[in-house]
Structures are given as C-alpha cells and as structure tokens.
C-alpha cells in the first residue's frame, strides 16, 4: 500500500504587533489617559520656568515683544496700516509657533521621553499628546497678546471693507464668525498629534531628521504669509505675481494659519482653506497609523 503524502502549504506568519487593531488600541488608550499626559505636559511648562519670577508669563512676554517689534518694522516697510497689520502678524506668529513646535518638538517626542518609554508601560500616543498639550498651553498663553492687540485695535478690525495693505482686497471685519477659530484650533491640534506621532517614529529611527526639519522650517517661515499679506504681492508685482500667489497657495502651512487667523481678525474666510486642511488631516492620519502599525513596537528599541 503506497502512502499518500499531502503537501501542506506554509502558513504566513503575521507579527502580532503589526496590526491596525493594536495601533488603534494604542491611540484609544492614549487619549483615555488624559490625566497622565495632561500632568506631564503641565509639568514641562513648570519645569521650564522653575525659579523664574513671572514663570510661564515669559511665554506671553516674548511673544508680545516679537509681535510689537516686527509689526512696527514690517508695517513701515510694506506701507500698511498698523491697526490692521499688527493683529494680522500677531495671530500669524501665534499659530506659527504652535505648528513649529509640533514639527520640531514632535520630531523629538520619543527621543526626549526615552526614560519613560523604557520604564513606563504607557501607549506611545501618550507622549505625542504630552507634546501637543504642552504646545496648546503655550498657545493659550500667547493668546493673551492677541487679546491685548484686539482691545487696542478693535475699532480698526470691526470696520467694513478694511484693508490689510493699501490697494489690497477689502476684508469684511470682525463679526460672530470669530467662533470658527475654536473648531479650527481643534483641527490644528488634531494634525499636530499625527505630526508628532509620524515625525517622532521616523526621527527615532533616523536621528538626522530633526536637523533636517529644523533647517526646512526656517525656509518655510519666509515662504508662508505670516509677516506679509498675500494681496501685497499682487500690489507690488501686478500681473506678474501669479506664480508667487501659487507659492503661498501650495504651501499647506498657509491654509492651517488662515483657518484660525481669518476669523480672529475679521479677514475674508474661504472654504478652500478648510478643504485643504481636511484633506491633509485624512492623509496625515493615514500615514501616522501606517507608521504605528509597522513600527510602534520598535520605538522602545530605537530610543
């Protein structure tokens, strides 16, 4: 009797840690542990300004000095009204500082938390949320500067059809749409979280990435309409300014700034800024989840 040999096909081995379900669970547990990352983020602020006389108010003071100095300088160079240009520049700086922190400090999220990652059994999302929460607290401190500027130049911002620059596009002025800044910041913080997760994982593996990000952000600052209005380009260059306008429109950071700045200063709001930010949010979180799925379990070894 001849034995029949049945050839069995090898079953592919799936790494237990490389599943989207584990990545989603890490995110769920991370958001659920808000007391942990909330406490850690607040301690970061206190530790940074320990033994300081005015403490975290140095955040507000430094922003006020920067906004006032550059506002007076650029309003003179660009021949713009200080009453409308200074609020424009102030809000731009406040939002830019938050985004800059998400990129630069987000890249160091897991590297700077090496000790906790190796000894504290917590989801990786906790450390990303710690970074974003710390930056959100600094954002709130900087908003005090905006409130002071708003109180001083309120009559200029509530005027119908006010101009950011001479010959520019008329702006509608401050109204009830200022509340749009709240969901805009929530969306900004949501994007900051995926940036911290994605950049943090990549930077943990490749330690040159934080240096690259630091160098690129300096270029992005000058290419982003923070200290210069977009309509200023059209006024200066006329019909030949088309490509310069596209430089601003193709810059994703401009759209993030605009969804917050426009309602806060009564500037013209456009749906396409929200559409671009929404698309970036979806793509960014997809990339972050893919990185979490494949490399979440390796971060503790890379740090």
PDB file of C-alpha atoms in Angstrom:
ATOM      1  CA  UNK A   1       0.000   0.000   0.000  1.00  0.00           C
ATOM      2  CA  UNK A   2       1.525   3.242  -1.154  1.00  0.00           C
ATOM      3  CA  UNK A   3       1.368   6.063   1.315  1.00  0.00           C
ATOM      4  CA  UNK A   4      -0.030   9.290   0.030  1.00  0.00           C
ATOM      5  CA  UNK A   5       1.922  12.336   1.008  1.00  0.00           C
ATOM      6  CA  UNK A   6      -0.085  15.527   1.376  1.00  0.00           C
ATOM      7  CA  UNK A   7       1.960  18.606   0.841  1.00  0.00           C
ATOM      8  CA  UNK A   8       0.925  21.331   3.240  1.00  0.00           C
ATOM      9  CA  UNK A   9       1.319  24.954   2.208  1.00  0.00           C
ATOM     10  CA  UNK A  10       3.242  27.077   4.661  1.00  0.00           C
ATOM     11  CA  UNK A  11       1.066  29.463   6.612  1.00  0.00           C
ATOM     12  CA  UNK A  12       2.367  33.018   6.521  1.00  0.00           C
ATOM     13  CA  UNK A  13       3.430  34.317   9.907  1.00  0.00           C
ATOM     14  CA  UNK A  14       1.905  37.656  10.894  1.00  0.00           C
ATOM     15  CA  UNK A  15       3.765  39.645  13.513  1.00  0.00           C
ATOM     16  CA  UNK A  16       1.460  40.078  16.480  1.00  0.00           C
ATOM     17  CA  UNK A  17       2.378  43.717  16.914  1.00  0.00           C
ATOM     18  CA  UNK A  18       1.892  44.715  13.275  1.00  0.00           C
ATOM     19  CA  UNK A  19      -1.852  45.116  13.133  1.00  0.00           C
ATOM     20  CA  UNK A  20      -4.028  48.166  12.748  1.00  0.00           C
ATOM     21  CA  UNK A  21      -6.120  46.982  15.674  1.00  0.00           C
ATOM     22  CA  UNK A  22      -3.128  47.341  18.013  1.00  0.00           C
ATOM     23  CA  UNK A  23      -2.340  50.770  16.577  1.00  0.00           C
ATOM     24  CA  UNK A  24      -5.946  51.880  17.097  1.00  0.00           C
ATOM     25  CA  UNK A  25      -5.908  50.471  20.630  1.00  0.00           C
ATOM     26  CA  UNK A  26      -2.729  52.421  21.360  1.00  0.00           C
ATOM     27  CA  UNK A  27      -4.499  55.572  20.222  1.00  0.00           C
ATOM     28  CA  UNK A  28      -7.631  54.804  22.225  1.00  0.00           C
ATOM     29  CA  UNK A  29      -5.700  54.136  25.413  1.00  0.00           C
ATOM     30  CA  UNK A  30      -3.527  57.187  24.851  1.00  0.00           C
ATOM     31  CA  UNK A  31      -6.488  59.564  24.576  1.00  0.00           C
ATOM     32  CA  UNK A  32      -8.120  57.846  27.560  1.00  0.00           C
ATOM     33  CA  UNK A  33      -5.102  58.532  29.787  1.00  0.00           C
ATOM     34  CA  UNK A  34      -5.593  62.302  29.629  1.00  0.00           C
ATOM     35  CA  UNK A  35      -4.685  62.717  33.316  1.00  0.00           C
ATOM     36  CA  UNK A  36      -1.228  61.299  32.591  1.00  0.00           C
ATOM     37  CA  UNK A  37      -0.312  63.335  29.502  1.00  0.00           C
ATOM     38  CA  UNK A  38      -2.087  66.377  30.901  1.00  0.00           C
ATOM     39  CA  UNK A  39       0.015  66.232  34.073  1.00  0.00           C
ATOM     40  CA  UNK A  40       3.236  65.589  32.157  1.00  0.00           C
ATOM     41  CA  UNK A  41       2.595  68.487  29.759  1.00  0.00           C
ATOM     42  CA  UNK A  42       1.867  70.901  32.593  1.00  0.00           C
ATOM     43  CA  UNK A  43       4.983  69.764  34.460  1.00  0.00           C
ATOM     44  CA  UNK A  44       7.041  70.519  31.336  1.00  0.00           C
ATOM     45  CA  UNK A  45       5.881  74.140  31.486  1.00  0.00           C
ATOM     46  CA  UNK A  46       6.548  74.431  35.221  1.00  0.00           C
ATOM     47  CA  UNK A  47       9.970  72.802  34.908  1.00  0.00           C
ATOM     48  CA  UNK A  48      11.000  75.102  32.061  1.00  0.00           C
ATOM     49  CA  UNK A  49      10.268  78.221  34.126  1.00  0.00           C
ATOM     50  CA  UNK A  50      11.201  76.906  37.560  1.00  0.00           C
ATOM     51  CA  UNK A  51      12.572  79.597  39.913  1.00  0.00           C
ATOM     52  CA  UNK A  52      11.514  82.288  37.448  1.00  0.00           C
ATOM     53  CA  UNK A  53       9.837  85.372  38.914  1.00  0.00           C
ATOM     54  CA  UNK A  54       6.964  85.599  36.424  1.00  0.00           C
ATOM     55  CA  UNK A  55       7.048  81.931  35.366  1.00  0.00           C
ATOM     56  CA  UNK A  56       5.130  80.944  32.217  1.00  0.00           C
ATOM     57  CA  UNK A  57       4.265  84.593  31.573  1.00  0.00           C
ATOM     58  CA  UNK A  58       7.674  84.753  29.888  1.00  0.00           C
ATOM     59  CA  UNK A  59       5.965  82.935  27.007  1.00  0.00           C
ATOM     60  CA  UNK A  60       3.492  85.787  26.668  1.00  0.00           C
ATOM     61  CA  UNK A  61       6.115  88.488  27.142  1.00  0.00           C
ATOM     62  CA  UNK A  62       8.460  87.113  24.487  1.00  0.00           C
ATOM     63  CA  UNK A  63       5.593  86.833  22.005  1.00  0.00           C
ATOM     64  CA  UNK A  64       4.476  90.404  22.777  1.00  0.00           C
ATOM     65  CA  UNK A  65       7.980  91.820  22.195  1.00  0.00           C
ATOM     66  CA  UNK A  66       8.399  89.877  18.936  1.00  0.00           C
ATOM     67  CA  UNK A  67       4.989  90.848  17.576  1.00  0.00           C
ATOM     68  CA  UNK A  68       5.359  94.527  18.517  1.00  0.00           C
ATOM     69  CA  UNK A  69       8.881  94.850  17.136  1.00  0.00           C
ATOM     70  CA  UNK A  70       8.278  93.086  13.835  1.00  0.00           C
ATOM     71  CA  UNK A  71       4.818  94.602  13.485  1.00  0.00           C
ATOM     72  CA  UNK A  72       6.187  98.148  13.645  1.00  0.00           C
ATOM     73  CA  UNK A  73       9.078  97.261  11.334  1.00  0.00           C
ATOM     74  CA  UNK A  74       7.146  95.455   8.592  1.00  0.00           C
ATOM     75  CA  UNK A  75       4.194  97.837   8.666  1.00  0.00           C
ATOM     76  CA  UNK A  76       6.660 100.604   7.805  1.00  0.00           C
ATOM     77  CA  UNK A  77       8.461  98.568   5.134  1.00  0.00           C
ATOM     78  CA  UNK A  78       5.221  97.415   3.499  1.00  0.00           C
ATOM     79  CA  UNK A  79       3.475 100.773   3.940  1.00  0.00           C
ATOM     80  CA  UNK A  80       0.471  99.236   5.722  1.00  0.00           C
ATOM     81  CA  UNK A  81      -1.816 100.449   8.480  1.00  0.00           C
ATOM     82  CA  UNK A  82      -0.515  99.329  11.877  1.00  0.00           C
ATOM     83  CA  UNK A  83      -4.082  98.991  13.200  1.00  0.00           C
ATOM     84  CA  UNK A  84      -4.877  96.122  10.847  1.00  0.00           C
ATOM     85  CA  UNK A  85      -1.414  94.766  10.103  1.00  0.00           C
ATOM     86  CA  UNK A  86      -0.283  94.204  13.710  1.00  0.00           C
ATOM     87  CA  UNK A  87      -3.245  91.896  14.556  1.00  0.00           C
ATOM     88  CA  UNK A  88      -2.578  90.033  11.280  1.00  0.00           C
ATOM     89  CA  UNK A  89       1.067  89.497  12.155  1.00  0.00           C
ATOM     90  CA  UNK A  90       0.386  88.686  15.826  1.00  0.00           C
ATOM     91  CA  UNK A  91      -2.086  85.893  15.110  1.00  0.00           C
ATOM     92  CA  UNK A  92       0.173  84.568  12.372  1.00  0.00           C
ATOM     93  CA  UNK A  93       3.081  84.336  14.807  1.00  0.00           C
ATOM     94  CA  UNK A  94       0.960  82.644  17.484  1.00  0.00           C
ATOM     95  CA  UNK A  95      -0.282  79.939  15.118  1.00  0.00           C
ATOM     96  CA  UNK A  96       3.155  79.531  13.529  1.00  0.00           C
ATOM     97  CA  UNK A  97       4.785  78.922  16.926  1.00  0.00           C
ATOM     98  CA  UNK A  98       2.301  76.146  17.615  1.00  0.00           C
ATOM     99  CA  UNK A  99       2.899  74.490  14.248  1.00  0.00           C
ATOM    100  CA  UNK A 100       6.648  74.931  14.557  1.00  0.00           C
ATOM    101  CA  UNK A 101       6.574  73.200  17.941  1.00  0.00           C
ATOM    102  CA  UNK A 102       4.540  70.301  16.553  1.00  0.00           C
ATOM    103  CA  UNK A 103       7.165  69.760  13.846  1.00  0.00           C
ATOM    104  CA  UNK A 104      10.388  70.319  15.784  1.00  0.00           C
ATOM    105  CA  UNK A 105       9.406  69.135  19.270  1.00  0.00           C
ATOM    106  CA  UNK A 106       7.211  66.444  17.724  1.00  0.00           C
ATOM    107  CA  UNK A 107      10.257  65.005  15.982  1.00  0.00           C
ATOM    108  CA  UNK A 108      11.930  64.667  19.413  1.00  0.00           C
ATOM    109  CA  UNK A 109       8.816  63.309  21.126  1.00  0.00           C
ATOM    110  CA  UNK A 110      10.055  59.765  21.700  1.00  0.00           C
ATOM    111  CA  UNK A 111      13.748  60.633  21.898  1.00  0.00           C
ATOM    112  CA  UNK A 112      13.178  63.089  24.752  1.00  0.00           C
ATOM    113  CA  UNK A 113      10.933  60.561  26.536  1.00  0.00           C
ATOM    114  CA  UNK A 114      13.476  57.737  26.361  1.00  0.00           C
ATOM    115  CA  UNK A 115      13.494  57.129  30.124  1.00  0.00           C
ATOM    116  CA  UNK A 116       9.715  56.950  30.415  1.00  0.00           C
ATOM    117  CA  UNK A 117       9.327  54.726  27.352  1.00  0.00           C
ATOM    118  CA  UNK A 118      11.755  52.188  28.774  1.00  0.00           C
ATOM    119  CA  UNK A 119      10.302  52.155  32.295  1.00  0.00           C
ATOM    120  CA  UNK A 120       6.663  53.259  31.998  1.00  0.00           C
ATOM    121  CA  UNK A 121       4.254  50.844  30.277  1.00  0.00           C
ATOM    122  CA  UNK A 122       2.194  53.528  28.538  1.00  0.00           C
ATOM    123  CA  UNK A 123       0.875  53.848  24.956  1.00  0.00           C
ATOM    124  CA  UNK A 124       3.095  55.785  22.558  1.00  0.00           C
ATOM    125  CA  UNK A 125       0.217  58.156  21.915  1.00  0.00           C
ATOM    126  CA  UNK A 126       0.626  59.484  25.469  1.00  0.00           C
ATOM    127  CA  UNK A 127       3.996  61.038  24.602  1.00  0.00           C
ATOM    128  CA  UNK A 128       2.681  62.662  21.411  1.00  0.00           C
ATOM    129  CA  UNK A 129      -0.287  64.084  23.328  1.00  0.00           C
ATOM    130  CA  UNK A 130       2.083  65.317  26.028  1.00  0.00           C
ATOM    131  CA  UNK A 131       3.909  67.367  23.394  1.00  0.00           C
ATOM    132  CA  UNK A 132       0.738  68.731  21.786  1.00  0.00           C
ATOM    133  CA  UNK A 133      -0.803  69.563  25.183  1.00  0.00           C
ATOM    134  CA  UNK A 134       2.330  71.469  26.238  1.00  0.00           C
ATOM    135  CA  UNK A 135       2.223  73.455  22.993  1.00  0.00           C
ATOM    136  CA  UNK A 136      -1.508  74.087  23.454  1.00  0.00           C
ATOM    137  CA  UNK A 137      -0.817  75.602  26.890  1.00  0.00           C
ATOM    138  CA  UNK A 138       1.785  77.868  25.327  1.00  0.00           C
ATOM    139  CA  UNK A 139      -0.741  78.776  22.619  1.00  0.00           C
ATOM    140  CA  UNK A 140      -3.222  79.858  25.290  1.00  0.00           C
ATOM    141  CA  UNK A 141      -0.559  81.975  26.983  1.00  0.00           C
ATOM    142  CA  UNK A 142       0.206  83.662  23.664  1.00  0.00           C
ATOM    143  CA  UNK A 143      -3.480  84.389  23.097  1.00  0.00           C
ATOM    144  CA  UNK A 144      -3.182  86.979  25.857  1.00  0.00           C
ATOM    145  CA  UNK A 145      -1.098  89.034  23.433  1.00  0.00           C
ATOM    146  CA  UNK A 146      -3.847  88.733  20.826  1.00  0.00           C
ATOM    147  CA  UNK A 147      -6.462  89.915  23.341  1.00  0.00           C
ATOM    148  CA  UNK A 148      -4.383  92.982  24.176  1.00  0.00           C
ATOM    149  CA  UNK A 149      -3.844  93.780  20.478  1.00  0.00           C
ATOM    150  CA  UNK A 150      -7.551  93.214  19.828  1.00  0.00           C
ATOM    151  CA  UNK A 151      -8.524  95.609  22.610  1.00  0.00           C
ATOM    152  CA  UNK A 152      -6.206  98.303  21.255  1.00  0.00           C
ATOM    153  CA  UNK A 153      -7.100  97.996  17.565  1.00  0.00           C
ATOM    154  CA  UNK A 154     -10.708  96.808  17.858  1.00  0.00           C
ATOM    155  CA  UNK A 155     -12.146  99.880  16.047  1.00  0.00           C
ATOM    156  CA  UNK A 156      -9.899  99.174  13.046  1.00  0.00           C
ATOM    157  CA  UNK A 157     -10.874  95.495  12.823  1.00  0.00           C
ATOM    158  CA  UNK A 158     -14.651  95.960  13.038  1.00  0.00           C
ATOM    159  CA  UNK A 159     -14.742  98.343  10.090  1.00  0.00           C
ATOM    160  CA  UNK A 160     -16.434  97.004   6.966  1.00  0.00           C
ATOM    161  CA  UNK A 161     -14.114  96.550   3.995  1.00  0.00           C
ATOM    162  CA  UNK A 162     -10.921  97.384   5.879  1.00  0.00           C
ATOM    163  CA  UNK A 163      -7.615  96.734   4.091  1.00  0.00           C
ATOM    164  CA  UNK A 164      -4.603  94.718   5.221  1.00  0.00           C
ATOM    165  CA  UNK A 165      -2.459  96.599   2.715  1.00  0.00           C
ATOM    166  CA  UNK A 166      -3.106  99.598   0.507  1.00  0.00           C
ATOM    167  CA  UNK A 167      -4.827  98.550  -2.682  1.00  0.00           C
ATOM    168  CA  UNK A 168      -5.468  95.074  -1.289  1.00  0.00           C
ATOM    169  CA  UNK A 169      -8.639  93.010  -1.012  1.00  0.00           C
ATOM    170  CA  UNK A 170     -11.334  94.543   1.253  1.00  0.00           C
ATOM    171  CA  UNK A 171     -11.954  92.480   4.396  1.00  0.00           C
ATOM    172  CA  UNK A 172     -15.414  92.068   5.978  1.00  0.00           C
ATOM    173  CA  UNK A 173     -14.374  92.927   9.548  1.00  0.00           C
ATOM    174  CA  UNK A 174     -14.870  91.152  12.867  1.00  0.00           C
ATOM    175  CA  UNK A 175     -18.259  89.538  13.475  1.00  0.00           C
ATOM    176  CA  UNK A 176     -19.807  86.397  15.006  1.00  0.00           C
ATOM    177  CA  UNK A 177     -17.721  84.160  12.705  1.00  0.00           C
ATOM    178  CA  UNK A 178     -14.877  84.613  15.187  1.00  0.00           C
ATOM    179  CA  UNK A 179     -16.149  81.404  16.825  1.00  0.00           C
ATOM    180  CA  UNK A 180     -14.833  79.485  13.789  1.00  0.00           C
ATOM    181  CA  UNK A 181     -11.408  79.802  15.385  1.00  0.00           C
ATOM    182  CA  UNK A 182     -12.401  77.211  18.016  1.00  0.00           C
ATOM    183  CA  UNK A 183     -13.003  74.235  15.661  1.00  0.00           C
ATOM    184  CA  UNK A 184     -10.057  75.478  13.604  1.00  0.00           C
ATOM    185  CA  UNK A 185      -7.698  75.108  16.577  1.00  0.00           C
ATOM    186  CA  UNK A 186      -9.149  71.676  17.406  1.00  0.00           C
ATOM    187  CA  UNK A 187      -8.370  70.638  13.836  1.00  0.00           C
ATOM    188  CA  UNK A 188      -4.900  72.140  14.140  1.00  0.00           C
ATOM    189  CA  UNK A 189      -4.210  70.211  17.374  1.00  0.00           C
ATOM    190  CA  UNK A 190      -5.507  67.019  15.757  1.00  0.00           C
ATOM    191  CA  UNK A 191      -2.994  67.489  12.957  1.00  0.00           C
ATOM    192  CA  UNK A 192      -0.277  68.276  15.476  1.00  0.00           C
ATOM    193  CA  UNK A 193      -0.877  64.877  17.070  1.00  0.00           C
ATOM    194  CA  UNK A 194      -0.341  62.889  13.877  1.00  0.00           C
ATOM    195  CA  UNK A 195       2.697  65.027  13.070  1.00  0.00           C
ATOM    196  CA  UNK A 196       4.209  64.208  16.472  1.00  0.00           C
ATOM    197  CA  UNK A 197       3.477  60.502  16.019  1.00  0.00           C
ATOM    198  CA  UNK A 198       4.754  60.241  12.445  1.00  0.00           C
ATOM    199  CA  UNK A 199       7.780  62.519  12.749  1.00  0.00           C
ATOM    200  CA  UNK A 200       8.559  61.075  16.166  1.00  0.00           C
ATOM    201  CA  UNK A 201       8.722  57.500  14.876  1.00  0.00           C
ATOM    202  CA  UNK A 202      10.795  58.437  11.818  1.00  0.00           C
ATOM    203  CA  UNK A 203      13.175  60.617  13.852  1.00  0.00           C
ATOM    204  CA  UNK A 204      13.689  57.874  16.426  1.00  0.00           C
ATOM    205  CA  UNK A 205      14.973  55.597  13.674  1.00  0.00           C
ATOM    206  CA  UNK A 206      16.858  58.247  11.689  1.00  0.00           C
ATOM    207  CA  UNK A 207      18.378  60.833  14.046  1.00  0.00           C
ATOM    208  CA  UNK A 208      19.227  63.259  11.233  1.00  0.00           C
ATOM    209  CA  UNK A 209      15.551  64.005  10.589  1.00  0.00           C
ATOM    210  CA  UNK A 210      15.172  66.579  13.428  1.00  0.00           C
ATOM    211  CA  UNK A 211      18.091  68.546  11.966  1.00  0.00           C
ATOM    212  CA  UNK A 212      16.519  68.460   8.509  1.00  0.00           C
ATOM    213  CA  UNK A 213      13.171  69.626   9.897  1.00  0.00           C
ATOM    214  CA  UNK A 214      14.846  72.442  11.814  1.00  0.00           C
ATOM    215  CA  UNK A 215      16.562  73.680   8.656  1.00  0.00           C
ATOM    216  CA  UNK A 216      13.439  73.446   6.496  1.00  0.00           C
ATOM    217  CA  UNK A 217      11.232  75.307   8.964  1.00  0.00           C
ATOM    218  CA  UNK A 218      13.414  78.409   8.633  1.00  0.00           C
ATOM    219  CA  UNK A 219      12.769  78.414   4.889  1.00  0.00           C
ATOM    220  CA  UNK A 220       9.066  77.690   5.375  1.00  0.00           C
ATOM    221  CA  UNK A 221       8.709  80.668   7.700  1.00  0.00           C
ATOM    222  CA  UNK A 222       9.698  83.142   4.993  1.00  0.00           C
ATOM    223  CA  UNK A 223       7.654  81.340   2.316  1.00  0.00           C
ATOM    224  CA  UNK A 224       4.496  81.359   4.459  1.00  0.00           C
ATOM    225  CA  UNK A 225       2.319  84.507   4.597  1.00  0.00           C
ATOM    226  CA  UNK A 226       2.984  85.318   8.249  1.00  0.00           C
ATOM    227  CA  UNK A 227       4.691  88.706   8.127  1.00  0.00           C
ATOM    228  CA  UNK A 228       3.427  89.578   4.637  1.00  0.00           C
ATOM    229  CA  UNK A 229      -0.161  89.583   3.285  1.00  0.00           C
ATOM    230  CA  UNK A 230      -0.835  87.701   0.058  1.00  0.00           C
ATOM    231  CA  UNK A 231      -2.504  90.693  -1.578  1.00  0.00           C
ATOM    232  CA  UNK A 232       0.715  92.664  -1.002  1.00  0.00           C
ATOM    233  CA  UNK A 233       2.377  90.539  -3.704  1.00  0.00           C
ATOM    234  CA  UNK A 234      -0.286  91.462  -6.222  1.00  0.00           C
ATOM    235  CA  UNK A 235       0.078  95.146  -5.379  1.00  0.00           C
ATOM    236  CA  UNK A 236       3.861  95.076  -5.729  1.00  0.00           C
ATOM    237  CA  UNK A 237       4.227  92.814  -8.774  1.00  0.00           C
ATOM    238  CA  UNK A 238       0.926  93.323 -10.570  1.00  0.00           C
ATOM    239  CA  UNK A 239       0.033  90.713 -13.210  1.00  0.00           C
ATOM    240  CA  UNK A 240       3.426  89.020 -12.899  1.00  0.00           C
ATOM    241  CA  UNK A 241       2.660  87.946  -9.316  1.00  0.00           C
ATOM    242  CA  UNK A 242       0.691  84.866 -10.343  1.00  0.00           C
ATOM    243  CA  UNK A 243       3.417  82.357  -9.570  1.00  0.00           C
ATOM    244  CA  UNK A 244       4.110  83.995  -6.202  1.00  0.00           C
ATOM    245  CA  UNK A 245       0.465  83.621  -5.209  1.00  0.00           C
ATOM    246  CA  UNK A 246       0.692  79.937  -6.103  1.00  0.00           C
ATOM    247  CA  UNK A 247       3.739  79.599  -3.843  1.00  0.00           C
ATOM    248  CA  UNK A 248       1.501  80.630  -0.960  1.00  0.00           C
ATOM    249  CA  UNK A 249      -1.463  78.502  -2.065  1.00  0.00           C
ATOM    250  CA  UNK A 250       0.663  75.379  -2.480  1.00  0.00           C
ATOM    251  CA  UNK A 251       2.111  75.862   0.997  1.00  0.00           C
ATOM    252  CA  UNK A 252      -0.032  73.695   3.341  1.00  0.00           C
ATOM    253  CA  UNK A 253       1.022  75.708   6.387  1.00  0.00           C
ATOM    254  CA  UNK A 254      -0.654  78.797   4.924  1.00  0.00           C
ATOM    255  CA  UNK A 255      -4.047  77.072   4.967  1.00  0.00           C
ATOM    256  CA  UNK A 256      -3.626  76.000   8.594  1.00  0.00           C
ATOM    257  CA  UNK A 257      -2.770  79.548   9.607  1.00  0.00           C
ATOM    258  CA  UNK A 258      -5.602  81.048   7.607  1.00  0.00           C
ATOM    259  CA  UNK A 259      -8.442  78.968   9.096  1.00  0.00           C
ATOM    260  CA  UNK A 260      -7.547  80.426  12.516  1.00  0.00           C
ATOM    261  CA  UNK A 261      -6.278  83.869  11.585  1.00  0.00           C
ATOM    262  CA  UNK A 262      -9.143  84.839   9.273  1.00  0.00           C
ATOM    263  CA  UNK A 263     -11.924  84.617  11.906  1.00  0.00           C
ATOM    264  CA  UNK A 264      -9.750  86.147  14.653  1.00  0.00           C
ATOM    265  CA  UNK A 265      -9.027  89.324  12.692  1.00  0.00           C
ATOM    266  CA  UNK A 266     -12.226  89.551  10.651  1.00  0.00           C
ATOM    267  CA  UNK A 267     -10.468  88.684   7.421  1.00  0.00           C
ATOM    268  CA  UNK A 268     -12.104  87.108   4.402  1.00  0.00           C
ATOM    269  CA  UNK A 269     -12.732  83.387   5.022  1.00  0.00           C
ATOM    270  CA  UNK A 270     -12.647  80.847   2.225  1.00  0.00           C
ATOM    271  CA  UNK A 271     -13.926  77.267   2.183  1.00  0.00           C
ATOM    272  CA  UNK A 272     -10.930  76.043   0.194  1.00  0.00           C
ATOM    273  CA  UNK A 273      -8.638  76.545   3.201  1.00  0.00           C
ATOM    274  CA  UNK A 274     -10.843  74.185   5.224  1.00  0.00           C
ATOM    275  CA  UNK A 275     -10.949  71.701   2.338  1.00  0.00           C
ATOM    276  CA  UNK A 276      -7.150  71.614   2.068  1.00  0.00           C
ATOM    277  CA  UNK A 277      -6.732  71.219   5.834  1.00  0.00           C
ATOM    278  CA  UNK A 278      -9.353  68.455   5.887  1.00  0.00           C
ATOM    279  CA  UNK A 279      -7.563  66.569   3.113  1.00  0.00           C
ATOM    280  CA  UNK A 280      -4.197  66.899   4.846  1.00  0.00           C
ATOM    281  CA  UNK A 281      -5.770  65.658   8.092  1.00  0.00           C
ATOM    282  CA  UNK A 282      -7.044  62.479   6.432  1.00  0.00           C
ATOM    283  CA  UNK A 283      -3.798  61.742   4.583  1.00  0.00           C
ATOM    284  CA  UNK A 284      -1.652  62.596   7.611  1.00  0.00           C
ATOM    285  CA  UNK A 285      -3.531  60.329   9.985  1.00  0.00           C
ATOM    286  CA  UNK A 286      -3.426  57.517   7.411  1.00  0.00           C
ATOM    287  CA  UNK A 287       0.371  57.801   7.250  1.00  0.00           C
ATOM    288  CA  UNK A 288       0.639  58.024  11.041  1.00  0.00           C
ATOM    289  CA  UNK A 289      -1.498  54.918  11.517  1.00  0.00           C
ATOM    290  CA  UNK A 290       0.594  53.054   8.944  1.00  0.00           C
ATOM    291  CA  UNK A 291       3.756  54.016  10.818  1.00  0.00           C
ATOM    292  CA  UNK A 292       2.156  52.998  14.130  1.00  0.00           C
ATOM    293  CA  UNK A 293       1.107  49.664  12.669  1.00  0.00           C
ATOM    294  CA  UNK A 294       4.558  48.789  11.337  1.00  0.00           C
ATOM    295  CA  UNK A 295       6.991  50.375  13.796  1.00  0.00           C
ATOM    296  CA  UNK A 296       5.167  51.028  17.086  1.00  0.00           C
ATOM    297  CA  UNK A 297       6.756  48.002  18.756  1.00  0.00           C
ATOM    298  CA  UNK A 298      10.277  49.013  17.660  1.00  0.00           C
ATOM    299  CA  UNK A 299      10.336  52.507  19.132  1.00  0.00           C
ATOM    300  CA  UNK A 300      11.372  51.249  22.583  1.00  0.00           C
ATOM    301  CA  UNK A 301      14.418  49.581  20.997  1.00  0.00           C
ATOM    302  CA  UNK A 302      15.347  52.540  18.789  1.00  0.00           C
ATOM    303  CA  UNK A 303      15.400  55.067  21.620  1.00  0.00           C
TER     304      UNK A 303
END
